Structure formats: structure tokens, C-alpha cells
Amino acid sequence: MKKISLGLILLLAMSVAFSTAQTATGKRFELGTSISYYNINFDDDEGGSISYLNIPVRFGFYIWNGLEFEPEFQLFVPMGEDSGDTTYFVTGKLLYNFELGGGFVPFLGGGAGIGNGIPFLGIIEGGTDYKSFAFFGLAGFKYMIGNSAALRVEYRFNRFAWETPWLLEGEKEWATLHNVLVGVSLFF
């Protein structure tokens, strides 16, 4: 794990030294999202359904050439009776965008986050008494549509730690999560 993280950091640093990418010429900010809505209908005797809305919002600021700082806020709002608590997960990421021409912009990065749940399977599993932390590496690409928008595909390797009410004080559980996100970005 430490070797993978060190390798990603080294690759990012070398890329910054040798590249002069600018994703959207003249634009300094990027706003992106990918919205997930789920509705589950149960076929058991009690019937019923539960709906989930998960909205990750990213706001990037280009610091220098293709180097971007990108905070992200994920809000999970369960709807309906007995649906559970609203949960959140906030991350800060540092990305480097490589301009290859033809509207194709790959990127590499890493970051860390905190919240009251763990984002997985389209939801943020947790509650008001949960505490979670994660660090991750990511890679992906943006496909530019004109000079103001892009389709975005991203892979994340996440390493999570969390505390819950039923664990002993100071005890943490750990998990690794791999996920792919597909969304859009707007540049201004």
C-alpha cells in the first residue's frame, strides 16, 4: 500500500515537472457532478420501497497549468419511512491534468476525506454516530466538449477507516474500496 501511494505521488510530481497542460484554455475553475438515484421495491410480505439520492459535487481550482485542487462533497439523502440518517463524506484531492490534444485529458491524483459514513454501492452507509476517514489514489480522463464542458470517467482506489457506536472506543474497522465514477464537468 505504501509503495502504491509513493509511486502515485512520484508519478504525479514527475508529470508536473514535464508537462504544461491546461484543460480548458483560459478557464480557472471546474464544477462537476454525477447524480445517483436508486429506488428499491421489496417483494416480501411487508412490501414497501426505499429511495436513495446521492449527489457528489466537485469544485476544482487550477493552481498552476494542469495542477488542480478539487474538494468534493457527497450528500446521501434517504427518503421514505425508516430510511435512515442523512450522511455525508467530504474529500480534498490534488489532480494533475495532461493535455494530449483532440479533447482527451487524462488525469492522476490523490486525496483524503472525512465524514459520517462510507461511500459505496451508490450510497453513503453510516449515521450520526459514525466517524470515517479515507485516503485514495485516482486516475481517469475528461473528454472535452468545446471549451466549457467535459464528460468525466474516473477510477478511485480508496482505503477507509471508520468508528461506529458498537466498536470499543478507539477501535477502527478498515476496508478497501474500488469504484468508477462517470459524470460531467463545466469550466468557467
One Martini backbone bead per residue (centre of mass of N, CA, C, O) as a GRO file, in nm:
protein
  188
    1MET     BB    1   0.058   0.062  -0.022
    2LYS     BB    2   0.302   0.255   0.008
    3LYS     BB    3   0.410   0.207  -0.281
    4ILE     BB    4   0.165   0.311  -0.435
    5SER     BB    5   0.158   0.596  -0.315
    6LEU     BB    6   0.449   0.675  -0.391
    7GLY     BB    7   0.415   0.629  -0.696
    8LEU     BB    8   0.189   0.840  -0.741
    9ILE     BB    9   0.347   1.084  -0.635
   10LEU     BB   10   0.589   1.062  -0.828
   11LEU     BB   11   0.428   1.076  -1.092
   12LEU     BB   12   0.303   1.351  -1.037
   13ALA     BB   13   0.568   1.514  -1.006
   14MET     BB   14   0.687   1.448  -1.288
   15SER     BB   15   0.450   1.558  -1.454
   16VAL     BB   16   0.473   1.851  -1.363
   17ALA     BB   17   0.768   1.895  -1.470
   18PHE     BB   18   0.683   1.795  -1.796
   19SER     BB   19   0.414   1.970  -1.796
   20THR     BB   20   0.158   2.213  -1.969
   21ALA     BB   21  -0.132   2.184  -1.885
   22GLN     BB   22  -0.467   2.292  -2.012
   23THR     BB   23  -0.776   2.207  -2.022
   24ALA     BB   24  -0.919   2.507  -2.030
   25THR     BB   25  -0.871   2.769  -2.192
   26GLY     BB   26  -0.890   3.032  -1.953
   27LYS     BB   27  -0.965   2.838  -1.719
   28ARG     BB   28  -0.995   2.798  -1.342
   29PHE     BB   29  -1.270   2.633  -1.323
   30GLU     BB   30  -1.447   2.337  -1.179
   31LEU     BB   31  -1.768   2.177  -1.229
   32GLY     BB   32  -1.895   1.868  -1.076
   33THR     BB   33  -2.101   1.566  -1.149
   34SER     BB   34  -2.289   1.268  -1.012
   35ILE     BB   35  -2.600   1.128  -1.021
   36SER     BB   36  -2.782   0.920  -0.779
   37TYR     BB   37  -3.067   0.698  -0.820
   38TYR     BB   38  -3.266   0.495  -0.594
   39ASN     BB   39  -3.502   0.213  -0.614
   40ILE     BB   40  -3.653  -0.006  -0.372
   41ASN     BB   41  -3.842  -0.309  -0.410
   42PHE     BB   42  -4.023  -0.517  -0.209
   43ASP     BB   43  -4.140  -0.877  -0.212
   44ASP     BB   44  -4.251  -0.903   0.049
   45ASP     BB   45  -4.510  -0.893   0.274
   46GLU     BB   46  -4.458  -0.576   0.338
   47GLY     BB   47  -4.310  -0.437   0.135
   48GLY     BB   48  -4.208  -0.161  -0.016
   49SER     BB   49  -3.982   0.132  -0.017
   50ILE     BB   50  -3.664   0.276  -0.124
   51SER     BB   51  -3.495   0.589  -0.149
   52TYR     BB   52  -3.203   0.728  -0.325
   53LEU     BB   53  -2.974   1.016  -0.288
   54ASN     BB   54  -2.671   1.096  -0.471
   55ILE     BB   55  -2.444   1.398  -0.441
   56PRO     BB   56  -2.166   1.469  -0.605
   57VAL     BB   57  -1.949   1.758  -0.555
   58ARG     BB   58  -1.724   1.944  -0.766
   59PHE     BB   59  -1.444   2.184  -0.701
   60GLY     BB   60  -1.216   2.333  -0.914
   61PHE     BB   61  -0.867   2.458  -0.895
   62TYR     BB   62  -0.627   2.612  -1.086
   63ILE     BB   63  -0.301   2.664  -0.994
   64TRP     BB   64  -0.110   2.514  -1.229
   65ASN     BB   65  -0.196   2.456  -1.508
   66GLY     BB   66  -0.286   2.113  -1.445
   67LEU     BB   67  -0.312   2.190  -1.148
   68GLU     BB   68  -0.556   2.057  -0.908
   69PHE     BB   69  -0.797   2.159  -0.678
   70GLU     BB   70  -1.051   1.914  -0.531
   71PRO     BB   71  -1.331   1.939  -0.387
   72GLU     BB   72  -1.572   1.710  -0.218
   73PHE     BB   73  -1.933   1.652  -0.197
   74GLN     BB   74  -2.130   1.406  -0.022
   75LEU     BB   75  -2.482   1.341  -0.040
   76PHE     BB   76  -2.713   1.145   0.162
   77VAL     BB   77  -3.070   1.089   0.091
   78PRO     BB   78  -3.305   0.938   0.253
   79MET     BB   79  -3.630   0.806   0.166
   80GLY     BB   80  -3.874   0.762   0.382
   81GLU     BB   81  -3.950   0.517   0.576
   82ASP     BB   82  -3.698   0.395   0.754
   83SER     BB   83  -3.420   0.520   0.598
   84GLY     BB   84  -3.248   0.703   0.778
   85ASP     BB   85  -2.962   0.882   0.761
   86THR     BB   86  -2.798   1.153   0.690
   87THR     BB   87  -2.507   1.170   0.482
   88TYR     BB   88  -2.141   1.226   0.459
   89PHE     BB   89  -1.858   1.325   0.229
   90VAL     BB   90  -1.530   1.475   0.250
   91THR     BB   91  -1.294   1.598   0.002
   92GLY     BB   92  -0.942   1.620  -0.094
   93LYS     BB   93  -0.782   1.703  -0.408
   94LEU     BB   94  -0.499   1.620  -0.623
   95LEU     BB   95  -0.447   1.714  -0.964
   96TYR     BB   96  -0.335   1.601  -1.294
   97ASN     BB   97  -0.350   1.741  -1.619
   98PHE     BB   98  -0.331   1.602  -1.952
   99GLU     BB   99  -0.244   1.728  -2.264
  100LEU     BB  100  -0.314   1.554  -2.587
  101GLY     BB  101  -0.541   1.624  -2.752
  102GLY     BB  102  -0.860   1.605  -2.889
  103GLY     BB  103  -1.003   1.637  -2.585
  104PHE     BB  104  -0.800   1.455  -2.422
  105VAL     BB  105  -0.786   1.427  -2.043
  106PRO     BB  106  -0.580   1.306  -1.836
  107PHE     BB  107  -0.561   1.186  -1.482
  108LEU     BB  108  -0.397   1.241  -1.161
  109GLY     BB  109  -0.426   1.136  -0.802
  110GLY     BB  110  -0.512   1.257  -0.463
  111GLY     BB  111  -0.644   1.191  -0.119
  112ALA     BB  112  -0.886   1.300   0.136
  113GLY     BB  113  -1.135   1.202   0.401
  114ILE     BB  114  -1.454   1.286   0.564
  115GLY     BB  115  -1.723   1.152   0.791
  116ASN     BB  116  -2.051   0.959   0.849
  117GLY     BB  117  -1.936   0.764   0.615
  118ILE     BB  118  -1.944   0.520   0.340
  119PRO     BB  119  -1.881   0.524   0.003
  120PHE     BB  120  -2.112   0.282  -0.145
  121LEU     BB  121  -2.324   0.158  -0.373
  122GLY     BB  122  -2.451   0.469  -0.405
  123ILE     BB  123  -2.387   0.514  -0.099
  124ILE     BB  124  -2.386   0.629   0.252
  125GLU     BB  125  -2.273   0.443   0.502
  126GLY     BB  126  -2.434   0.538   0.815
  127GLY     BB  127  -2.421   0.801   1.077
  128THR     BB  128  -2.421   1.014   1.345
  129ASP     BB  129  -2.205   0.801   1.506
  130TYR     BB  130  -2.006   0.826   1.280
  131LYS     BB  131  -1.657   0.776   1.172
  132SER     BB  132  -1.460   0.883   0.885
  133PHE     BB  133  -1.176   0.770   0.678
  134ALA     BB  134  -0.974   0.865   0.381
  135PHE     BB  135  -0.762   0.735   0.124
  136PHE     BB  136  -0.649   0.817  -0.222
  137GLY     BB  137  -0.644   0.710  -0.559
  138LEU     BB  138  -0.640   0.847  -0.903
  139ALA     BB  139  -0.795   0.790  -1.234
  140GLY     BB  140  -0.846   0.953  -1.563
  141PHE     BB  141  -1.092   1.128  -1.778
  142LYS     BB  142  -1.144   1.391  -2.014
  143TYR     BB  143  -1.400   1.498  -2.246
  144MET     BB  144  -1.413   1.750  -2.452
  145ILE     BB  145  -1.676   2.006  -2.492
  146GLY     BB  146  -1.525   2.220  -2.602
  147ASN     BB  147  -1.442   2.490  -2.353
  148SER     BB  148  -1.687   2.417  -2.104
  149ALA     BB  149  -1.688   2.089  -2.129
  150ALA     BB  150  -1.717   1.746  -1.975
  151LEU     BB  151  -1.647   1.423  -1.972
  152ARG     BB  152  -1.625   1.185  -1.686
  153VAL     BB  153  -1.371   0.942  -1.590
  154GLU     BB  154  -1.325   0.739  -1.281
  155TYR     BB  155  -1.075   0.600  -1.067
  156ARG     BB  156  -1.083   0.448  -0.729
  157PHE     BB  157  -0.862   0.411  -0.452
  158ASN     BB  158  -0.977   0.303  -0.133
  159ARG     BB  159  -0.905   0.382   0.220
  160PHE     BB  160  -1.078   0.279   0.511
  161ALA     BB  161  -1.192   0.431   0.822
  162TRP     BB  162  -1.398   0.334   1.116
  163GLU     BB  163  -1.647   0.442   1.353
  164THR     BB  164  -1.867   0.289   1.589
  165PRO     BB  165  -2.082   0.232   1.850
  166TRP     BB  166  -1.996  -0.097   1.869
  167LEU     BB  167  -1.720  -0.012   1.921
  168LEU     BB  168  -1.450   0.034   2.070
  169GLU     BB  169  -1.271   0.265   2.195
  170GLY     BB  170  -1.044   0.333   1.925
  171GLU     BB  171  -1.171   0.145   1.731
  172LYS     BB  172  -1.114   0.011   1.397
  173GLU     BB  173  -1.221  -0.013   1.069
  174TRP     BB  174  -1.127  -0.175   0.753
  175ALA     BB  175  -1.117  -0.078   0.393
  176THR     BB  176  -1.147  -0.159   0.046
  177LEU     BB  177  -1.217   0.054  -0.246
  178HIS     BB  178  -1.359   0.025  -0.569
  179ASN     BB  179  -1.424   0.293  -0.814
  180VAL     BB  180  -1.659   0.428  -1.059
  181LEU     BB  181  -1.695   0.741  -1.232
  182VAL     BB  182  -1.966   0.926  -1.393
  183GLY     BB  183  -1.962   1.252  -1.562
  184VAL     BB  184  -1.957   1.612  -1.528
  185SER     BB  185  -1.809   1.922  -1.660
  186LEU     BB  186  -1.750   2.269  -1.579
  187PHE     BB  187  -1.611   2.568  -1.722
  188PHE     BB  188  -1.484   2.917  -1.583
   0.00000   0.00000   0.00000
